[in-house]
Every structure is written in C-alpha cells, then in structure tokens.
C-alpha cells in the first residue's frame, strides 16, 4: 500500500517550521501503509496539544477528544468495534500529565491499542512550560529556577505494571521508529511507544543534537521477555536506550471480557431474553 | 390499633437496628412473602454511611390498595437494637406496637405498646442464631393477621434451592414467631381487615435502580462505564450482573473522567453507552458533558442525587443537583433532563433516553436520588410491546460529512468502519467534515446548528402529569421521586380542590404546563432541596412564580402523612 493513501492533500498545518512532528507524521503514514491498514479501518484518537493535532493531518477516522483523555475513548472504541485499528497518539503532557491516571490504568486494562506519545519534554501548545518528562534544571517561564521535580519515567512505569509492549524510540532515528511503530500496532494488547521528539520552539536544551548524542539503540541481543533487565535499562536515564524494552503475551481487554468480534452497532437486542429477565422480577 | 386497619394507607412496619443485624433479610423475606400472598408492598430504607453498627431503618408498607411512598407513621416497629428508640422517637406514637428482645425494649421510653419477644432464644432452640430473623418475620405476619397456611408456600419459594432441612427449620421458625405473637396480636387487636389482591402476585417487585437498569437495557444499552459512588452504584452492578447475556459490556473505570470519556468513545464507535454516578462523580464528568455537546455525541447519564456539597451525606437523599445537571459543562449546547416519578416511568424514560440521545445527538441526563434508588414496590410488569430497535446510524459514503449543516441541525451520524466514509469527531470547533477550524463565521454556523437541535428535540418533550382533582384550585408542583409521596399526601388530606402537577422532564421545561399552572388559584412548588432549584427554572423558562415553596433538605424524603397536614394548613 502507498503512504499517499493517508495524505490530506494541501492543508494548513499548525506545527512550527522545522518541528519533529512533521517527520513523525511521515513515518506514521509509511508504517501504516506497510502494515496495509486502510484509512476506513483506522481510528486515530488524541487529546489536546500540538502532537494531538496529528489526526487532522492524516486521512483516517478520528476522535480528537479532550486534554489527557485519549486513552479512555480509544479503549471504548476498540472494545465496541474490535476489528478497527485504534491508535491513541498525543504529547507527553497529555498522556503522562493530565492523563496520568488513565495511562496507568490503561496499561492494567490492556486493550489492543497502540499508544504513541510524542515526548518533547515540554508543553508545546501552551508555549513552553515543563512537562512531566522535562529534565531537572530545565528553565521555563513558570519553572523560573529550573525544574526540580523528578521526571516521570514512562518506560519504568509501564514495565513495572507489566505492560504488554513497552518501547522507546526517537524521531532522530526514523528507521527504528518505523520498525517500532509497526511492531507496536501488530502487538495484541496495549503497546506504548514513547517517541522522543525535539521541539525547536520551546525546548532549546533537548534538541536534535542532544537526542542524537544522548540516545543509543538497544543491542540486538536484548531479550524483551526479560522484565528485570528491561526495568533496569528503563531506569537508566543518563543516556536513553531506544528499542523494544519489554514484551509480554497476555490476553487483551477485549479477549478478557469476551466482547466478541462483532461491532456493538450490529448486534440486535435479544428481546426474548430481556423479556424473561423482566419476568424474573414478577415471580 | 386503628392504624393497623387503615383502609387507605395499610400497615406501616419499621425494622430498625444496626447494619449487619439482618434487617435486609427480614425486609426481603417479609416483602416477598407478602407480595406472594397478594398484598401490595412498598419498602424503603435510610442508612448511615458505614458497613457495621450505626442505626438504620427500613420502612415496609402493606396494603390491599397500592402503597408507594414514604410516611412517618409507624404501626409496628421491630427493634433489633436499643438505639432504635432514640433514632425513631419522633415517629413513635402510643399506638405503635414495638416488638423486640427484652433488653432492646429497655432503650425505649413509655411511648408505645410493647411486645417483648425472645427471638434469639427461639432461634437457639431451633439450632442456630440464623433463624432469629425468620422468627421475627413470623411474629410480624401474625400481627398483620395473615394466616400461617398462606405463607408456607411463599416461604418455601423464598428459600428455593436450599436444602430440605433449611427449609423445614425456617418453616418451624416462622411457626414459632406466629405462636409468639398470638397473645400480643389479640391484646393489641392487630390484624389487617383487608384482603389481598391475587393479581398483585403476578406483578413485578423492583426498586428504582433495577427499573432504571431494565429501562436502559430496553433502550438498547450495551455499554456502561462507571466509577462506584452511592447511591448510583446499584445501576452499574445491576447491568454488570444482568446485561452480560444481552451482550452488554460493563467496565468499572479508574475514575469518573475515564468513565464518561469512555462512554463518548463507545457511542462514537456505535455502542449505546451510559454512565451512572452521583453528584460528586457528575462534577468530575462535566468535561465529558461538554465534549458530548461539541462532538454532538449521544450520551446517557444517570445521576442519582444525594446531599452535597462535596461528599455531603453519602447515603441520604436530596434533589440538590438539578442545577449541576443543567449547567454542567462549559459552553452553550443542548441537553435534556428527565426525572422519573414512578418505577414504570423510570423504565420507560431510561429506555426513551437512549432513543432521544441517539436521534438528536445530545446528552440526556436521568435524574433520580437515593430515595428513588432504594425504594421498591409492586408495579405493573414492564412491557416491551412496540419495542423496535431504532437505529439512527447511517452507512457512510465517500463524501460523508459528520457535521453536515442541515435544516434542523441534525447531521446523519456514521460510525467508523461502516461504509466508505471517514468519521471525524472533534472537541475543537470544526468544519462540516469534523476538522479543526478557526473560521469565525463557520463557528457561528456550527454553534447555531448545535443549539437548533434542542428545538427539534422539543417534539419529544415529556408532558407533566396532572394527578388529582380536575377542577382544582390549588396545585402542588413537584418533580422526580416525589410523585407518589405528593399523590398520597393529597389523598390523605381529603382535599378535592388540590391537584399535583408532576414533571418527569425538567429541562427543557414543557412549555404547555403554564396553562395548567395559570388555572390554579394557589400554587406551591415542592422539592427536596434548600433553594427551590426547579422553581427557579420555572421562573426562567415559563416566567412562573409559585405562591409557596415546600422545601426539605435534611437528607430524608418527604413523608406523605406529614405533608397531608401541611397541605391542609397551607391551602
Ligand atoms: C483541561 C485542559 N487543561 C489545559 C489545557 C491547555 N493545554 C492544551 S495543550 C496542553 C499541553 C500539551 O502538552 P503536550 O501534551 O506535551 O503536547 P505538545 O503541545 O507539546 O505536543 C495544555 C496544558 C486544555 N486544553 N485542557
Ligand atoms: S511547539 Fe514544538 S512540538 Fe509543537 S509544533 Fe512547535 S516545535 Fe513542534
């Protein structure tokens, strides 16, 4: 399949010139095309932020909801219509800050969705405040003396919660990013892709060069079924490893609740069964 | 013992004791036996926010005519704990027959007619404490004058599935209770003169939560996501327990925010989704109400009210969240608020909520309260007649526009994966396709489109019911759970010049109601809140102002008997 299938044509894109979001969009389209997913069968779900605008720039069904809330509707969409491919994609503020509680519990729930987080370590759309993943010392108009909070560690949290699939990549390594997105979409169950992304407008510290210098690919020998090893790698933050840290095979949310493959809108109410339920209150 | 023979209001029995003492078992056993022998029954409870101890009570009413609301009067009090005396002091009269163990009765003053009963000893003699509750039920049945033979079969049915030995022991326990109450029954001249109605037996015995749950299922509900909060949890539990066979998905979300966002997501994918919550949870869901408004997503929300602000009185009742339901969510968009008055209305309106939400793509809120959730009585079996699965989902074509501008504001709603088109829903202002726009002219068009849908939805307005005198002089306006209480209060007052106007749709207020209100010489609005929230809405929407407001907000429902006196004072 050709990536053009997802093209929106000549549209006005609200991202800043030179932003990493453009490359993410391109890689995403390529990945989807290589996976042979049709726009009609794909639902992009996002929250609010610069990253969260991605569904608008790619041809597919979408649910562009509220700040921090991408994962809840994404879960419900998947379980209500299981044959759809559902991708929840937003920024680090959206997924880990406002949506932190949903992040934790979606991992526990394990719906078969892919969660791509544009991790630029800053709030873009609100013009440059610290995000949960901002590094200590990062100065902003709000954190005037630099960030003092411990950064949120999405990989460690996900692996700690025994996530089905936990990976980190960086848009400075497009090949790896494409490979990881494809693996994540194919994975049965919740799949986290923490996608490092430079924000040239508001994060002057963690720029392209910084990401190139401070990341490295996991060795080919890394075994993603080894949870302890994956966790200790996730805890290392001096240099950031890229790759699939951890994978575990377990039934998805839909399988656990036996929702069946049929979408809910096609199911007919069994009035005989309902009738007998009603009658059971009359005896 | 005149009260025990009251033609109109039957007999009122109160069980009072600590949580965990078995009040619920007695309540269940007694009501099911009574209903099975053809009596109309009603039960409601008030309880503390704790699992063990405290003082809780359940009111059970029995009558040959339908009994359906809360009253203060107690004819028979089964006291399981000393604290019952203090807890119910205001409701005990010299005519109240108070039965209980010796040391429990010591907790009462002089008021009341006492009947000392050794339930635990009798139970022990039978081989276990567990039978004490059945002994008490036997004594109560004897006081009501119901023959022992009549209840043998219903008791067996109640314990159906248990071993023969357990059934036999319970029969003996019941018999023991009958014997124990033999003399007191004669002394107090107890006994119902009225006879049961055989056709009661075939009717349903359900509570508010079950009625809402069954209505939701009939409305095609196949998805519920919620976070537990009293008194709304019963609907979540009911659907989780009974919906599975009908293909319903029930999920306990991590919080109310997730719950409502899931529900909107589920509708987007073609489910018929609802949430159930109470005020505190609804407050958190405000963003989801607003989201549904902007996305033009159908959404069904059940809000079971309890007193606030904040955590308030967690297990008590109030109608204090009308304004929360009305104004929750930022921005301007239409919504519909329904407030069933009876159990059969809870069924029919919950069903209707799904249809209305789906058709107009708006949030529909069903407002009930703790009193309504926890009350039950026998009622006509809910009918599925004429039920057709009305689907408003369109198969999309290539050029599908989710927010197509139409005459009445309603755009055909597609779902992803059904048809060739793409379904794009956005929380930002959007164009017809669903894509973000900052075109300010389009913004106005879209806003108008959304608001227009409320006009269209008015075609479905649920008109208020006028109950009582046709040529009334006085009207009592009420809404939601007060239907049966006000109806009975007017009957008890004996006033043929007074009627009730009950609203089951509180927003938008049915406009035609003004004609009925204007015909009255004197009007009162009755609500379970402190500020008269519905009265304010009547002023806003109909420019109507009542002569009086009857407001109660101590956590308890109105009592029909006390209210009937109030009516006679007021009019
Ligand atoms: C409830 C709510 N709170 C705050 C905002 C304002 N807001 C919009 S985007 C955003 C942060 C986005 O940061 P991130 O997810 O990192 O995305 P980025 O813009 O960096 O891609 C905030 C706080 C909002 N829209 N809604
Ligand atoms: S604010 Fe940053 S992340 Fe957002 S579009 Fe601009 S450069 Fe990209």
JSON list of C-alpha atoms in Angstrom, two decimals, chain A residues 161-280:
[
{"chain": "A", "resi": 161, "resn": "UNK", "atom": "CA", "xyz": [2.94, -2.57, 35.51]},
{"chain": "A", "resi": 162, "resn": "UNK", "atom": "CA", "xyz": [3.82, -5.48, 33.23]},
{"chain": "A", "resi": 163, "resn": "UNK", "atom": "CA", "xyz": [2.68, -3.67, 30.09]},
{"chain": "A", "resi": 164, "resn": "UNK", "atom": "CA", "xyz": [2.14, -5.84, 27.05]},
{"chain": "A", "resi": 165, "resn": "UNK", "atom": "CA", "xyz": [4.61, -3.84, 24.99]},
{"chain": "A", "resi": 166, "resn": "UNK", "atom": "CA", "xyz": [6.91, -1.01, 26.04]},
{"chain": "A", "resi": 167, "resn": "UNK", "atom": "CA", "xyz": [9.28, 0.73, 23.64]},
{"chain": "A", "resi": 168, "resn": "UNK", "atom": "CA", "xyz": [11.15, 3.98, 23.28]},
{"chain": "A", "resi": 169, "resn": "UNK", "atom": "CA", "xyz": [12.34, 5.48, 20.07]},
{"chain": "A", "resi": 170, "resn": "UNK", "atom": "CA", "xyz": [13.42, 8.87, 18.78]},
{"chain": "A", "resi": 171, "resn": "UNK", "atom": "CA", "xyz": [12.42, 10.63, 15.61]},
{"chain": "A", "resi": 172, "resn": "UNK", "atom": "CA", "xyz": [16.11, 11.29, 15.11]},
{"chain": "A", "resi": 173, "resn": "UNK", "atom": "CA", "xyz": [16.19, 7.59, 14.15]},
{"chain": "A", "resi": 174, "resn": "UNK", "atom": "CA", "xyz": [13.41, 7.23, 11.59]},
{"chain": "A", "resi": 175, "resn": "UNK", "atom": "CA", "xyz": [14.14, 3.66, 10.56]},
{"chain": "A", "resi": 176, "resn": "UNK", "atom": "CA", "xyz": [13.94, 2.43, 14.11]},
{"chain": "A", "resi": 177, "resn": "UNK", "atom": "CA", "xyz": [10.80, 4.47, 14.74]},
{"chain": "A", "resi": 178, "resn": "UNK", "atom": "CA", "xyz": [9.03, 2.91, 11.78]},
{"chain": "A", "resi": 179, "resn": "UNK", "atom": "CA", "xyz": [10.03, -0.56, 12.82]},
{"chain": "A", "resi": 180, "resn": "UNK", "atom": "CA", "xyz": [8.85, 0.01, 16.39]},
{"chain": "A", "resi": 181, "resn": "UNK", "atom": "CA", "xyz": [5.52, 1.54, 15.36]},
{"chain": "A", "resi": 182, "resn": "UNK", "atom": "CA", "xyz": [4.86, -1.46, 13.14]},
{"chain": "A", "resi": 183, "resn": "UNK", "atom": "CA", "xyz": [5.69, -3.88, 15.92]},
{"chain": "A", "resi": 184, "resn": "UNK", "atom": "CA", "xyz": [3.51, -1.93, 18.33]},
{"chain": "A", "resi": 185, "resn": "UNK", "atom": "CA", "xyz": [0.49, -1.97, 16.03]},
{"chain": "A", "resi": 186, "resn": "UNK", "atom": "CA", "xyz": [0.91, -5.68, 15.41]},
{"chain": "A", "resi": 187, "resn": "UNK", "atom": "CA", "xyz": [1.16, -6.45, 19.11]},
{"chain": "A", "resi": 188, "resn": "UNK", "atom": "CA", "xyz": [-2.02, -7.90, 20.61]},
{"chain": "A", "resi": 189, "resn": "UNK", "atom": "CA", "xyz": [-2.71, -5.73, 23.65]},
{"chain": "A", "resi": 190, "resn": "UNK", "atom": "CA", "xyz": [-1.66, -2.32, 24.85]},
{"chain": "A", "resi": 191, "resn": "UNK", "atom": "CA", "xyz": [1.55, -1.05, 23.25]},
{"chain": "A", "resi": 192, "resn": "UNK", "atom": "CA", "xyz": [3.43, 2.02, 24.43]},
{"chain": "A", "resi": 193, "resn": "UNK", "atom": "CA", "xyz": [5.75, 3.89, 22.09]},
{"chain": "A", "resi": 194, "resn": "UNK", "atom": "CA", "xyz": [7.49, 6.73, 23.87]},
{"chain": "A", "resi": 195, "resn": "UNK", "atom": "CA", "xyz": [8.68, 8.75, 20.91]},
{"chain": "A", "resi": 196, "resn": "UNK", "atom": "CA", "xyz": [11.38, 11.32, 21.64]},
{"chain": "A", "resi": 197, "resn": "UNK", "atom": "CA", "xyz": [10.86, 14.47, 19.67]},
{"chain": "A", "resi": 198, "resn": "UNK", "atom": "CA", "xyz": [12.71, 17.76, 19.56]},
{"chain": "A", "resi": 199, "resn": "UNK", "atom": "CA", "xyz": [10.62, 20.91, 19.93]},
{"chain": "A", "resi": 200, "resn": "UNK", "atom": "CA", "xyz": [12.66, 23.67, 18.30]},
{"chain": "A", "resi": 201, "resn": "UNK", "atom": "CA", "xyz": [10.30, 26.38, 19.52]},
{"chain": "A", "resi": 202, "resn": "UNK", "atom": "CA", "xyz": [10.26, 25.71, 23.25]},
{"chain": "A", "resi": 203, "resn": "UNK", "atom": "CA", "xyz": [12.88, 23.20, 24.19]},
{"chain": "A", "resi": 204, "resn": "UNK", "atom": "CA", "xyz": [16.28, 24.56, 23.32]},
{"chain": "A", "resi": 205, "resn": "UNK", "atom": "CA", "xyz": [18.03, 22.06, 25.55]},
{"chain": "A", "resi": 206, "resn": "UNK", "atom": "CA", "xyz": [16.79, 18.72, 24.24]},
{"chain": "A", "resi": 207, "resn": "UNK", "atom": "CA", "xyz": [17.30, 19.47, 20.58]},
{"chain": "A", "resi": 208, "resn": "UNK", "atom": "CA", "xyz": [18.19, 17.23, 17.61]},
{"chain": "A", "resi": 209, "resn": "UNK", "atom": "CA", "xyz": [21.81, 17.19, 18.55]},
{"chain": "A", "resi": 210, "resn": "UNK", "atom": "CA", "xyz": [21.03, 16.37, 22.16]},
{"chain": "A", "resi": 211, "resn": "UNK", "atom": "CA", "xyz": [18.82, 13.44, 21.19]},
{"chain": "A", "resi": 212, "resn": "UNK", "atom": "CA", "xyz": [21.46, 12.13, 18.79]},
{"chain": "A", "resi": 213, "resn": "UNK", "atom": "CA", "xyz": [24.14, 12.34, 21.44]},
{"chain": "A", "resi": 214, "resn": "UNK", "atom": "CA", "xyz": [22.10, 11.06, 24.36]},
{"chain": "A", "resi": 215, "resn": "UNK", "atom": "CA", "xyz": [20.40, 8.04, 22.85]},
{"chain": "A", "resi": 216, "resn": "UNK", "atom": "CA", "xyz": [21.60, 4.68, 21.66]},
{"chain": "A", "resi": 217, "resn": "UNK", "atom": "CA", "xyz": [19.95, 1.63, 20.14]},
{"chain": "A", "resi": 218, "resn": "UNK", "atom": "CA", "xyz": [19.45, -1.38, 22.37]},
{"chain": "A", "resi": 219, "resn": "UNK", "atom": "CA", "xyz": [21.71, -4.23, 21.36]},
{"chain": "A", "resi": 220, "resn": "UNK", "atom": "CA", "xyz": [20.31, -6.93, 19.11]},
{"chain": "A", "resi": 221, "resn": "UNK", "atom": "CA", "xyz": [20.92, -9.37, 21.92]},
{"chain": "A", "resi": 222, "resn": "UNK", "atom": "CA", "xyz": [18.43, -7.62, 24.18]},
{"chain": "A", "resi": 223, "resn": "UNK", "atom": "CA", "xyz": [15.67, -10.08, 25.05]},
{"chain": "A", "resi": 224, "resn": "UNK", "atom": "CA", "xyz": [12.37, -8.21, 25.52]},
{"chain": "A", "resi": 225, "resn": "UNK", "atom": "CA", "xyz": [10.90, -11.02, 27.58]},
{"chain": "A", "resi": 226, "resn": "UNK", "atom": "CA", "xyz": [13.36, -10.34, 30.41]},
{"chain": "A", "resi": 227, "resn": "UNK", "atom": "CA", "xyz": [11.45, -7.98, 32.66]},
{"chain": "A", "resi": 228, "resn": "UNK", "atom": "CA", "xyz": [14.15, -7.31, 35.26]},
{"chain": "A", "resi": 229, "resn": "UNK", "atom": "CA", "xyz": [16.69, -6.38, 32.64]},
{"chain": "A", "resi": 230, "resn": "UNK", "atom": "CA", "xyz": [14.14, -4.22, 30.81]},
{"chain": "A", "resi": 231, "resn": "UNK", "atom": "CA", "xyz": [13.29, -2.43, 34.03]},
{"chain": "A", "resi": 232, "resn": "UNK", "atom": "CA", "xyz": [16.86, -1.68, 34.94]},
{"chain": "A", "resi": 233, "resn": "UNK", "atom": "CA", "xyz": [17.50, -0.37, 31.42]},
{"chain": "A", "resi": 234, "resn": "UNK", "atom": "CA", "xyz": [14.43, 1.85, 31.74]},
{"chain": "A", "resi": 235, "resn": "UNK", "atom": "CA", "xyz": [15.76, 3.26, 35.00]},
{"chain": "A", "resi": 236, "resn": "UNK", "atom": "CA", "xyz": [18.97, 4.41, 33.34]},
{"chain": "A", "resi": 237, "resn": "UNK", "atom": "CA", "xyz": [18.46, 7.99, 32.26]},
{"chain": "A", "resi": 238, "resn": "UNK", "atom": "CA", "xyz": [21.95, 9.35, 31.75]},
{"chain": "A", "resi": 239, "resn": "UNK", "atom": "CA", "xyz": [21.78, 8.00, 28.24]},
{"chain": "A", "resi": 240, "resn": "UNK", "atom": "CA", "xyz": [18.46, 6.84, 26.85]},
{"chain": "A", "resi": 241, "resn": "UNK", "atom": "CA", "xyz": [18.21, 3.45, 25.22]},
{"chain": "A", "resi": 242, "resn": "UNK", "atom": "CA", "xyz": [15.97, 3.07, 22.17]},
{"chain": "A", "resi": 243, "resn": "UNK", "atom": "CA", "xyz": [14.15, -0.09, 21.15]},
{"chain": "A", "resi": 244, "resn": "UNK", "atom": "CA", "xyz": [11.58, -2.53, 22.38]},
{"chain": "A", "resi": 245, "resn": "UNK", "atom": "CA", "xyz": [12.37, -2.83, 26.09]},
{"chain": "A", "resi": 246, "resn": "UNK", "atom": "CA", "xyz": [9.71, -5.28, 27.10]},
{"chain": "A", "resi": 247, "resn": "UNK", "atom": "CA", "xyz": [7.02, -7.52, 25.68]},
{"chain": "A", "resi": 248, "resn": "UNK", "atom": "CA", "xyz": [4.65, -9.88, 27.41]},
{"chain": "A", "resi": 249, "resn": "UNK", "atom": "CA", "xyz": [1.98, -12.02, 25.85]},
{"chain": "A", "resi": 250, "resn": "UNK", "atom": "CA", "xyz": [-1.32, -11.96, 27.65]},
{"chain": "A", "resi": 251, "resn": "UNK", "atom": "CA", "xyz": [-4.98, -11.71, 26.70]},
{"chain": "A", "resi": 252, "resn": "UNK", "atom": "CA", "xyz": [-6.20, -8.27, 25.71]},
{"chain": "A", "resi": 253, "resn": "UNK", "atom": "CA", "xyz": [-9.04, -6.43, 27.47]},
{"chain": "A", "resi": 254, "resn": "UNK", "atom": "CA", "xyz": [-11.44, -7.39, 24.68]},
{"chain": "A", "resi": 255, "resn": "UNK", "atom": "CA", "xyz": [-10.50, -11.04, 24.99]},
{"chain": "A", "resi": 256, "resn": "UNK", "atom": "CA", "xyz": [-10.81, -10.94, 28.76]},
{"chain": "A", "resi": 257, "resn": "UNK", "atom": "CA", "xyz": [-14.31, -9.57, 28.70]},
{"chain": "A", "resi": 258, "resn": "UNK", "atom": "CA", "xyz": [-15.26, -11.80, 25.74]},
{"chain": "A", "resi": 259, "resn": "UNK", "atom": "CA", "xyz": [-16.76, -8.98, 23.77]},
{"chain": "A", "resi": 260, "resn": "UNK", "atom": "CA", "xyz": [-16.64, -11.00, 20.54]},
{"chain": "A", "resi": 261, "resn": "UNK", "atom": "CA", "xyz": [-15.55, -9.70, 17.14]},
{"chain": "A", "resi": 262, "resn": "UNK", "atom": "CA", "xyz": [-18.88, -8.20, 16.10]},
{"chain": "A", "resi": 263, "resn": "UNK", "atom": "CA", "xyz": [-19.20, -4.43, 16.49]},
{"chain": "A", "resi": 264, "resn": "UNK", "atom": "CA", "xyz": [-21.82, -3.40, 19.03]},
{"chain": "A", "resi": 265, "resn": "UNK", "atom": "CA", "xyz": [-23.80, -1.38, 16.50]},
{"chain": "A", "resi": 266, "resn": "UNK", "atom": "CA", "xyz": [-24.51, -4.55, 14.53]},
{"chain": "A", "resi": 267, "resn": "UNK", "atom": "CA", "xyz": [-25.78, -6.51, 17.49]},
{"chain": "A", "resi": 268, "resn": "UNK", "atom": "CA", "xyz": [-29.53, -6.82, 17.87]},
{"chain": "A", "resi": 269, "resn": "UNK", "atom": "CA", "xyz": [-31.21, -6.71, 21.25]},
{"chain": "A", "resi": 270, "resn": "UNK", "atom": "CA", "xyz": [-32.48, -10.15, 22.22]},
{"chain": "A", "resi": 271, "resn": "UNK", "atom": "CA", "xyz": [-35.96, -9.16, 23.34]},
{"chain": "A", "resi": 272, "resn": "UNK", "atom": "CA", "xyz": [-36.85, -12.68, 24.44]},
{"chain": "A", "resi": 273, "resn": "UNK", "atom": "CA", "xyz": [-34.00, -12.71, 26.89]},
{"chain": "A", "resi": 274, "resn": "UNK", "atom": "CA", "xyz": [-34.87, -9.25, 28.13]},
{"chain": "A", "resi": 275, "resn": "UNK", "atom": "CA", "xyz": [-38.50, -10.28, 28.48]},
{"chain": "A", "resi": 276, "resn": "UNK", "atom": "CA", "xyz": [-37.55, -13.22, 30.66]},
{"chain": "A", "resi": 277, "resn": "UNK", "atom": "CA", "xyz": [-35.27, -11.02, 32.75]},
{"chain": "A", "resi": 278, "resn": "UNK", "atom": "CA", "xyz": [-38.20, -8.66, 33.33]},
{"chain": "A", "resi": 279, "resn": "UNK", "atom": "CA", "xyz": [-40.47, -11.57, 34.15]},
{"chain": "A", "resi": 280, "resn": "UNK", "atom": "CA", "xyz": [-38.00, -12.82, 36.74]}
]
